[in-house]
Short mmCIF file of C-alpha atoms in Angstrom, two decimals:
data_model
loop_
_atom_site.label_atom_id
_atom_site.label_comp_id
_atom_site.label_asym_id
_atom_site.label_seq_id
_atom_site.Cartn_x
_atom_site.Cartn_y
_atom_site.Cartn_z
CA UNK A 1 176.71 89.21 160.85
CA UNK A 2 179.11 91.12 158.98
CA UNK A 3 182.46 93.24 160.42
CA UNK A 4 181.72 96.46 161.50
CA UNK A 5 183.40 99.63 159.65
CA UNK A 6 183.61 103.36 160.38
CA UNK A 7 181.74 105.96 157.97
CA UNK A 8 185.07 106.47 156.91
CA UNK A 9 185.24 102.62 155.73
CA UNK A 10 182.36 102.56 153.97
CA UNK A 11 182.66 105.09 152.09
CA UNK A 12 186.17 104.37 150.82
CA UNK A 13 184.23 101.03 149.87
CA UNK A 14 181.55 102.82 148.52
CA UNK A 15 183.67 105.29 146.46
CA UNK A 16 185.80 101.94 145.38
CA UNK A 17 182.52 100.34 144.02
CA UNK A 18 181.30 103.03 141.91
CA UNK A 19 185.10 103.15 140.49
CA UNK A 20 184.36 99.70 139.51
CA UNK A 21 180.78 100.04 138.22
CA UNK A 22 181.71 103.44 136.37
CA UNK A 23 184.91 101.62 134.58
CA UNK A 24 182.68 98.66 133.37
CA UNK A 25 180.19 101.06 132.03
CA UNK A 26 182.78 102.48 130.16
CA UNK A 27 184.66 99.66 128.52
CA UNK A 28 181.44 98.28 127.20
CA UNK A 29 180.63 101.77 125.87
CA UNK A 30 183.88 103.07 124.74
CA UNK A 31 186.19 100.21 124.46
CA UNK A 32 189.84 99.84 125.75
CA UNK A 33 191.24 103.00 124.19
CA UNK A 34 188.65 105.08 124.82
CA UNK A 35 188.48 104.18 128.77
CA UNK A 36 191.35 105.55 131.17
CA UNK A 37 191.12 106.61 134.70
CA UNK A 38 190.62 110.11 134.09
CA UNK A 39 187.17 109.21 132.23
CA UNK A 40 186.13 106.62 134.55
CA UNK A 41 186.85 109.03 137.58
CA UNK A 42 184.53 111.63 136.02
CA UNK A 43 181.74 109.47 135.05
CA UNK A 44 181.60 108.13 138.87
CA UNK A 45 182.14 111.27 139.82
CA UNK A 46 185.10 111.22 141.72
CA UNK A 47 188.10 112.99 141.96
CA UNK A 48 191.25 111.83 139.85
CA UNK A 49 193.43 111.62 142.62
CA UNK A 50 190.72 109.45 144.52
CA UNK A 51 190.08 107.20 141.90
CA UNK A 52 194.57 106.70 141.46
CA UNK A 53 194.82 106.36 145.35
CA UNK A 54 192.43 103.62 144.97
CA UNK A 55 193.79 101.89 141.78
CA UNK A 56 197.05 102.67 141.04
CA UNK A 57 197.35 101.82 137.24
CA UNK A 58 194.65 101.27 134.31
CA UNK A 59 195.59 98.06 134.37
CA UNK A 60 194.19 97.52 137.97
CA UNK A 61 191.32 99.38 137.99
CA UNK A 62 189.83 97.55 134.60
CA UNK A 63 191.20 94.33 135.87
CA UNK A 64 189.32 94.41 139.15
CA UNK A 65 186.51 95.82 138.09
CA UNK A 66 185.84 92.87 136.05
CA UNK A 67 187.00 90.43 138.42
CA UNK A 68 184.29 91.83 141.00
CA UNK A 69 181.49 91.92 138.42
CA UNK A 70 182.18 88.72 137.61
CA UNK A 71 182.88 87.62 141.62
CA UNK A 72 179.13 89.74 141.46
CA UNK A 73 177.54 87.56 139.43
CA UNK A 74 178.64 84.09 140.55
CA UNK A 75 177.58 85.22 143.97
CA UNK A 76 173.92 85.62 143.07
CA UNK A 77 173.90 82.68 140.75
CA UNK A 78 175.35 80.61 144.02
CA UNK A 79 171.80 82.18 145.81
CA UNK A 80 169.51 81.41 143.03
CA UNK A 81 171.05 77.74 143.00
CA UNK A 82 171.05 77.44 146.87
CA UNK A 83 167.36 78.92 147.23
CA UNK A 84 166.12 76.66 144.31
CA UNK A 85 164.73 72.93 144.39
CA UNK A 86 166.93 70.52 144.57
CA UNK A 87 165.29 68.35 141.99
CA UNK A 88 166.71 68.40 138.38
CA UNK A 89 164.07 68.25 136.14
CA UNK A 90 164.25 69.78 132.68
CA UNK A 91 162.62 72.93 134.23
CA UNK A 92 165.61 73.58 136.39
CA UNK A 93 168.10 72.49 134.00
CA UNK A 94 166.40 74.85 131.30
CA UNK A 95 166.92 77.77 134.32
CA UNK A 96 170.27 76.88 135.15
CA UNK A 97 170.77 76.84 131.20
CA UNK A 98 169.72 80.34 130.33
CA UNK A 99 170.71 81.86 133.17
CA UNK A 100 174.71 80.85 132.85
CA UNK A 101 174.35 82.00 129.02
CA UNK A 102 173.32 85.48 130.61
CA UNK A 103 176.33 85.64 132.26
CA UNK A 104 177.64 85.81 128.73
CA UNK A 105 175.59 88.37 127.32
CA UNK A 106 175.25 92.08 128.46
CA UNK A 107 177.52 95.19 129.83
CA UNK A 108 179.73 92.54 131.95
CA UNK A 109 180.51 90.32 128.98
CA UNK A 110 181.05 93.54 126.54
CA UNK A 111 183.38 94.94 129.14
CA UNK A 112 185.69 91.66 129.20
CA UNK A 113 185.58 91.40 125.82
CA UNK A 114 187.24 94.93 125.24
CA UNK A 115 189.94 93.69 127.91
CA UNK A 116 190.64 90.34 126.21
CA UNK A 117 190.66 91.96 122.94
CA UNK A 118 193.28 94.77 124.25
CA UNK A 119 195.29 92.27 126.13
CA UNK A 120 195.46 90.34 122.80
CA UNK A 121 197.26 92.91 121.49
CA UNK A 122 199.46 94.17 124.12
CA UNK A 123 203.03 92.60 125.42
CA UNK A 124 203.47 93.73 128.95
CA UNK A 125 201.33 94.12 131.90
CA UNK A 126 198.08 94.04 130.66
CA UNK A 127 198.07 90.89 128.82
CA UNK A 128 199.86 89.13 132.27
CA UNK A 129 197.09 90.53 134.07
CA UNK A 130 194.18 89.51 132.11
CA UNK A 131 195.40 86.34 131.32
CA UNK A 132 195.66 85.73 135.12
CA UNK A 133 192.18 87.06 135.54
CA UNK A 134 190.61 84.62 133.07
CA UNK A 135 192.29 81.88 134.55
CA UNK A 136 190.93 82.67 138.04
CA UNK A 137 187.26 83.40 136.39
CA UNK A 138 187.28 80.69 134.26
CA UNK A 139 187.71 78.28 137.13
CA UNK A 140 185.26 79.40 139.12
CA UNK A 141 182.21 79.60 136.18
CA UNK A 142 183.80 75.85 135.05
CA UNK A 143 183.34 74.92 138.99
CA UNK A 144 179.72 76.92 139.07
CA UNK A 145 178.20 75.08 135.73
CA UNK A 146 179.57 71.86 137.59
CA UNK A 147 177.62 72.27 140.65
CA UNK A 148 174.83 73.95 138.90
CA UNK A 149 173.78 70.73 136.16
CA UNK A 150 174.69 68.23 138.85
CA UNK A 151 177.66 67.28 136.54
CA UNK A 152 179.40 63.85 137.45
CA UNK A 153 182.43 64.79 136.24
CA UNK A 154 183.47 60.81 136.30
CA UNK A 155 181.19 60.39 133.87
CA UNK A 156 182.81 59.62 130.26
CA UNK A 157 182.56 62.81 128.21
CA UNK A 158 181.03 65.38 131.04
CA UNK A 159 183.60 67.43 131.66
CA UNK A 160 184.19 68.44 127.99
CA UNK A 161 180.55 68.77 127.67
CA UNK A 162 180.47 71.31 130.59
CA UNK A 163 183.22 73.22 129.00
CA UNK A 164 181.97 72.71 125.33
CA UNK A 165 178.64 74.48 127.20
CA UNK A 166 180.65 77.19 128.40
CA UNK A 167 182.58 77.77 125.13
CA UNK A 168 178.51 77.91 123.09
CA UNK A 169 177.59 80.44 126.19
CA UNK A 170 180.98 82.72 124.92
CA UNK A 171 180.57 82.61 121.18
CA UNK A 172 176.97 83.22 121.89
CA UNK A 173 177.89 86.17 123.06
CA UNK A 174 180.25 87.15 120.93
CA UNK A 175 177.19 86.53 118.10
CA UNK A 176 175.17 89.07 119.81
CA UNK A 177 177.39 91.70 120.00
CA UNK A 178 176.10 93.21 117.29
CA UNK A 179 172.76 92.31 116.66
CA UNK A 180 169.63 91.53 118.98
CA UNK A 181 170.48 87.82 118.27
CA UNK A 182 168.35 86.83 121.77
CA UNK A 183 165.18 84.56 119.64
CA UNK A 184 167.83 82.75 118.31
CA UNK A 185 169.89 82.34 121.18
CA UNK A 186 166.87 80.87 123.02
CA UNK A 187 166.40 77.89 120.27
CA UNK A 188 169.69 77.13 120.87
CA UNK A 189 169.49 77.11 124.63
CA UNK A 190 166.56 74.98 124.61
CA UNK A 191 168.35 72.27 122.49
CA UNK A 192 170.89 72.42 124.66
CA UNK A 193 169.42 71.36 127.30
CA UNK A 194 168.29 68.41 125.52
CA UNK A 195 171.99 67.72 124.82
CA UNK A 196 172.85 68.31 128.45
CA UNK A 197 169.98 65.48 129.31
CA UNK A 198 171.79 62.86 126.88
CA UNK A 199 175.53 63.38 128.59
CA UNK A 200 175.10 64.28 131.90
CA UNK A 201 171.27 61.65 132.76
CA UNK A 202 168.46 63.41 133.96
CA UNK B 9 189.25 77.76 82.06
CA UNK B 10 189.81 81.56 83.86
CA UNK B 11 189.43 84.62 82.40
CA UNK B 12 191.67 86.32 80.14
CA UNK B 13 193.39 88.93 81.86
CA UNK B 14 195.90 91.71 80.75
CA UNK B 15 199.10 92.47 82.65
CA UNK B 16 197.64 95.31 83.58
CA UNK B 17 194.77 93.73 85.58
CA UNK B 18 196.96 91.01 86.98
CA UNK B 19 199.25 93.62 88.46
CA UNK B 20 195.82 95.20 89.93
CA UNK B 21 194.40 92.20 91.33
CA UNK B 22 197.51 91.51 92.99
CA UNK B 23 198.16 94.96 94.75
CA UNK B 24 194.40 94.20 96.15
CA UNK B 25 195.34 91.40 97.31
CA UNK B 26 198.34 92.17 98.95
CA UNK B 27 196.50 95.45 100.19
CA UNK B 28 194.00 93.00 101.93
CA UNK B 29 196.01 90.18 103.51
CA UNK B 30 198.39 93.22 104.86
CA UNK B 31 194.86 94.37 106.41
CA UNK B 32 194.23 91.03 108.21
CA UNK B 33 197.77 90.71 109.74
CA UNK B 34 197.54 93.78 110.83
CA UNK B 35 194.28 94.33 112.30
CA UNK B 36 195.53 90.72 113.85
CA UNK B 37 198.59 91.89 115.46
CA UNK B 38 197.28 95.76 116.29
CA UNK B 39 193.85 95.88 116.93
CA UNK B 40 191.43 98.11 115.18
CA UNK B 41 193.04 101.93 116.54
CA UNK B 42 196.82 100.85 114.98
CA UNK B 43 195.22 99.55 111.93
CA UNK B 44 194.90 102.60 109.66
CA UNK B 45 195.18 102.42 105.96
CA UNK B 46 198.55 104.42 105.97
CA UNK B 47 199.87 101.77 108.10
CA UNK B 48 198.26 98.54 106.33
CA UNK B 49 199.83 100.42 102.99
CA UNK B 50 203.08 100.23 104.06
CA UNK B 51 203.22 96.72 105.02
CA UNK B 52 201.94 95.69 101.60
CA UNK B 53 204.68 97.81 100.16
CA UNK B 54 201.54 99.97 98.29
CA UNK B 55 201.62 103.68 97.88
CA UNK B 56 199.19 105.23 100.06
CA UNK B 57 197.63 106.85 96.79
CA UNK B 58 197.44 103.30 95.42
CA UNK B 59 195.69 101.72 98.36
CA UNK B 60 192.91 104.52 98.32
CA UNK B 61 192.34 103.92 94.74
CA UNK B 62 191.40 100.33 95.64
CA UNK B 63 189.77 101.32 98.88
CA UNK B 64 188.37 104.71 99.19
CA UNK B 65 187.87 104.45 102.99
CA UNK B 66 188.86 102.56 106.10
CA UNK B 67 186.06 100.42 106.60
CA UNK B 68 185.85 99.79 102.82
CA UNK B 69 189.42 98.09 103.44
CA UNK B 70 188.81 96.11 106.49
CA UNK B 71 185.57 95.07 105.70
CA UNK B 72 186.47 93.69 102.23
CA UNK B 73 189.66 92.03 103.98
CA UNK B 74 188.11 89.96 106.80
CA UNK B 75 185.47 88.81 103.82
CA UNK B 76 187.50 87.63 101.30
CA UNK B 77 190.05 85.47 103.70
CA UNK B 78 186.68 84.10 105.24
CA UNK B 79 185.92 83.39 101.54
CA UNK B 80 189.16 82.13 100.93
CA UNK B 81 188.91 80.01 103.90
CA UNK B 82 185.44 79.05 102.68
CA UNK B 83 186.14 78.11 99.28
CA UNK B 84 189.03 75.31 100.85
CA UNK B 85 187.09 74.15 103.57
CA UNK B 86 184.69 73.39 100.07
CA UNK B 87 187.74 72.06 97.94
CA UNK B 88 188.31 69.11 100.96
CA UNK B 89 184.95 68.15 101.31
CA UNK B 90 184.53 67.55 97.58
CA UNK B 91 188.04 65.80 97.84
CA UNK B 92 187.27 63.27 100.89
CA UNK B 93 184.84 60.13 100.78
CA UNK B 94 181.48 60.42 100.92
CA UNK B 95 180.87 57.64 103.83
CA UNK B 96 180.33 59.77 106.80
CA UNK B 97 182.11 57.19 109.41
CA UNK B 98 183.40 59.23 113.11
CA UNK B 99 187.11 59.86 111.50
CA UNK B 100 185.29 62.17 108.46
CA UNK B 101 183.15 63.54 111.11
CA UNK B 102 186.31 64.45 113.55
CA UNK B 103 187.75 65.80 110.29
CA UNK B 104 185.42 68.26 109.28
CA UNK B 105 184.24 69.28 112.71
CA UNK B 106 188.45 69.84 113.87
CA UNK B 107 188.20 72.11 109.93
CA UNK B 108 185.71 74.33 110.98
CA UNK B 109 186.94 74.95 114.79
CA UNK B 110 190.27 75.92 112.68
CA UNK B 111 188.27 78.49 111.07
CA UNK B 112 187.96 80.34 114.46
CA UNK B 113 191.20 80.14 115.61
CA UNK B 114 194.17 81.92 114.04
CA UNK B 115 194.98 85.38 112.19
CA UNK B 116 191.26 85.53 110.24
CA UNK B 117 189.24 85.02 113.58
CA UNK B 118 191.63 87.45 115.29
CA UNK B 119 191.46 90.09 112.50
CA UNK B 120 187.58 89.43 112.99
CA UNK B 121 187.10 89.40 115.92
CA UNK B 122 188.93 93.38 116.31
CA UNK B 123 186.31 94.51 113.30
CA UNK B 124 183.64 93.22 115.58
CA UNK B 125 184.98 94.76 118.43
CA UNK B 126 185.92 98.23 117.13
CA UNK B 127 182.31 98.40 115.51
CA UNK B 128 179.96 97.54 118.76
CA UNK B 129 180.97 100.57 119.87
CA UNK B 130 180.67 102.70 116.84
CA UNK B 131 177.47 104.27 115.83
CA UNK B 132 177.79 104.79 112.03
CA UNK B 133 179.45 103.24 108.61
CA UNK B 134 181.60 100.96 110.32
CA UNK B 135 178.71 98.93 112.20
CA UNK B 136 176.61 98.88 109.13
CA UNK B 137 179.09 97.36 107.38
CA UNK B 138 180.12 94.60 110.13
CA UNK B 139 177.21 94.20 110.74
CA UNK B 140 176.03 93.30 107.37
CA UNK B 141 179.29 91.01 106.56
CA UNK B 142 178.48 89.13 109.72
CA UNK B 143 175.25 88.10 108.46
CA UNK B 144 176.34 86.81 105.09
CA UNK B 145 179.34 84.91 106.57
CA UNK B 146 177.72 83.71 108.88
CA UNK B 147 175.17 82.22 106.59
CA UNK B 148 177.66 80.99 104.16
CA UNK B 149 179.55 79.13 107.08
CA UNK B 150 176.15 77.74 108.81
CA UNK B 151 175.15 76.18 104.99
CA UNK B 152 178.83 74.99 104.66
CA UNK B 153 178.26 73.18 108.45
CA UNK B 154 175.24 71.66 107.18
CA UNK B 155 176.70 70.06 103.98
CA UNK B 156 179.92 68.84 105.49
CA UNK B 157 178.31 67.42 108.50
CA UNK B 158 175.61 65.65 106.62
CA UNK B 159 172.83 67.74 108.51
CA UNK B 160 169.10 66.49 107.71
CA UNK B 161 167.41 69.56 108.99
CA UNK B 162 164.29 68.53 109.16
CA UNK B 163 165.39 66.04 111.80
CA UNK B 164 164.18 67.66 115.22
CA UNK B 165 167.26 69.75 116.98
CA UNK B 166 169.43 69.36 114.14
CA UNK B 167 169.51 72.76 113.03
CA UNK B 168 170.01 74.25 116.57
CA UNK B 169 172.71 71.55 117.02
CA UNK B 170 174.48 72.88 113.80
CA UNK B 171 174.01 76.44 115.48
CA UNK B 172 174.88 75.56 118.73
CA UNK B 173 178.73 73.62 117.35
CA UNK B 174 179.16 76.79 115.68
CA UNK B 175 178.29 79.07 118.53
CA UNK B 176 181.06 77.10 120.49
CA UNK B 177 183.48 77.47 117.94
CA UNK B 178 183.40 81.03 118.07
CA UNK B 179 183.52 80.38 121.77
CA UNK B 180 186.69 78.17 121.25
CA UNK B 181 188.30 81.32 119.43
CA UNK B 182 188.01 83.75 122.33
CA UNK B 183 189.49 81.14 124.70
CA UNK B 184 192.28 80.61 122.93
CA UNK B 185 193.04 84.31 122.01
CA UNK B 186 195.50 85.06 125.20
CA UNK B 187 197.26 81.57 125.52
CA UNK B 188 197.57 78.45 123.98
CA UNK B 189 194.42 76.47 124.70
CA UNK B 190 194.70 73.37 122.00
CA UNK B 191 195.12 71.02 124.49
CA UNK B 192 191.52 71.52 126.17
CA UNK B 193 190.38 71.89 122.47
CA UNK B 194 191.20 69.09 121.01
CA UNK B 195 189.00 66.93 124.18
CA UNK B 196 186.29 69.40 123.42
CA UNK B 197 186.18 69.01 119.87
CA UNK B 198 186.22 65.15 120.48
CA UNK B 199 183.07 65.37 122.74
CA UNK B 200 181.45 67.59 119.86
CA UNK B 201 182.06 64.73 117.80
CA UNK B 202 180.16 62.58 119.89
CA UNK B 203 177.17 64.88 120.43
CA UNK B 204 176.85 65.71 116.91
CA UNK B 205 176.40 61.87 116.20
CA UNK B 206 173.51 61.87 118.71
CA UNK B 207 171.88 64.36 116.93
CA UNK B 208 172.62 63.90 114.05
CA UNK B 209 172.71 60.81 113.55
CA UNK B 210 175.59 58.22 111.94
#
């Protein structure tokens, strides 16, 4: 399937991507203020000019680099979820479980976190931005975790149970951002699931 | 009761204190690279001289700030629960779990929440530190959880449960950091409320 490009295409695409990867790297590592084009450019090795033909503003490039990590990682959680069973016994519910709280733990969750943190501080463009970009992310993992747990969502109480999920998966990994917090994390995942079991039925 | 204090050590204690809520609203309002000790002096109408004299460096500030408001904040949260009933009906439970989602949203959790930030990507003093007053608030709060919500913990999942409400809490904080997301709160913290009785028990 797929559209067919030129060389030229693909490696505009391919120079785009590593602008991406490069600028998540670096917010994770570095943080907000330490992260502008310049340094992003250089670590993907890219010229400056390149990288600013390609993303105008700061604001763009961090914003859609996150937005395509996370569009990233939905993707292959859609796969997993297609390719698995379609029973839901505690097995898959315990996979579907651990795997949406990784979504909340490593480089992708430490480089939003740097961008919420700077919006929160910030009056113009890139709180709009990043508020939009939440929004539109948000959505999606609310609409994911729906599909995922086989959520009735006319069912008294699921919906806020879904989110309340999704709000444990965040401050879980907001707890390990300092500390290898990942035995505990896994206690708390497992009675979750048991929680999960009592609102949503097996 | 209290000790006895000269005007001298009044006029201390209060120049601390001022030095350290000055600290939280502005690590609040400018993140972690505005917040210098020049700039937090100023606000509390301190001499810079006078503000190192309390706190000899940066981190010796910030760190002692974000603890004692979470003290502060602490030390209430205790006050009410002494105050209230002792039947443990759904409106005390609503109360106290609604009292401790309050304690991650607003200026504290925000102030936080930058320390946090600024020190996962730090490599010395300031991480230590964090790091360290994580663990003992976090502690504090996760015994506090336990007393006001009746906990048994030797009842299977109740201790994850107690984990797992305050994990989401956290959670709850980041969500609402770029708008205003009490609405979708307040039906979350309801379901919690429901949850925690199946656990829990009545």
């Amino acid at each position: 399937m797929g559209t067919v490009t030129s060389p030229k295409q693909d490696r505009s695409r391919a120079t785009r991507r590593r602008l991406m990867e490069a600028a998540i790297e670096c917010l994770a590592e570095h943080g907000w203020a330490g992260s502008t084009v310049a340094v992003v450019a250089e670590r993907a090795g890219v010229s400056r000019g390149a990288a600013q033909h390609h993303f105008p503003t700061r604001e763009d490039l961090f914003t859609a680099a996150v937005e395509h990590v996370a569009e990233e990682r939905l993707r292959k959680l859609r796969a997993i979820a297609d390719a698995t069973s379609m029973t839901m016994g505690p097995a898959r519910r315990y996979a579907v479980v651990e795997t949406m709280v990784g979504l909340y733990t490593g480089p992708l969750f430490r480089a939003a976190l740097q961008l919420w943190v700077a919006a929160s501080h910030d009056d113009g463009r890139l709180r709009e931005r990043v508020t939009a970009l939440e929004a539109r992310v948000g959505r999606e993992t609310h609409r994911m975790a729906v599909t995922l747990l086989r959520a009735d969502e006319g069912r008294p109480g699921a919906r806020e149970t879904v989110q309340g999920f999704l709000d444990m998966a965040r401050g879980l990994g907001l707890a390990g951002l300092l500390t290898d917090d990942s035995a505990r994390r896994e206690r708390v995942v497992e009675q979750w699931v048991e929680i999960l079991e009592g609102v949503l039925g097996r």
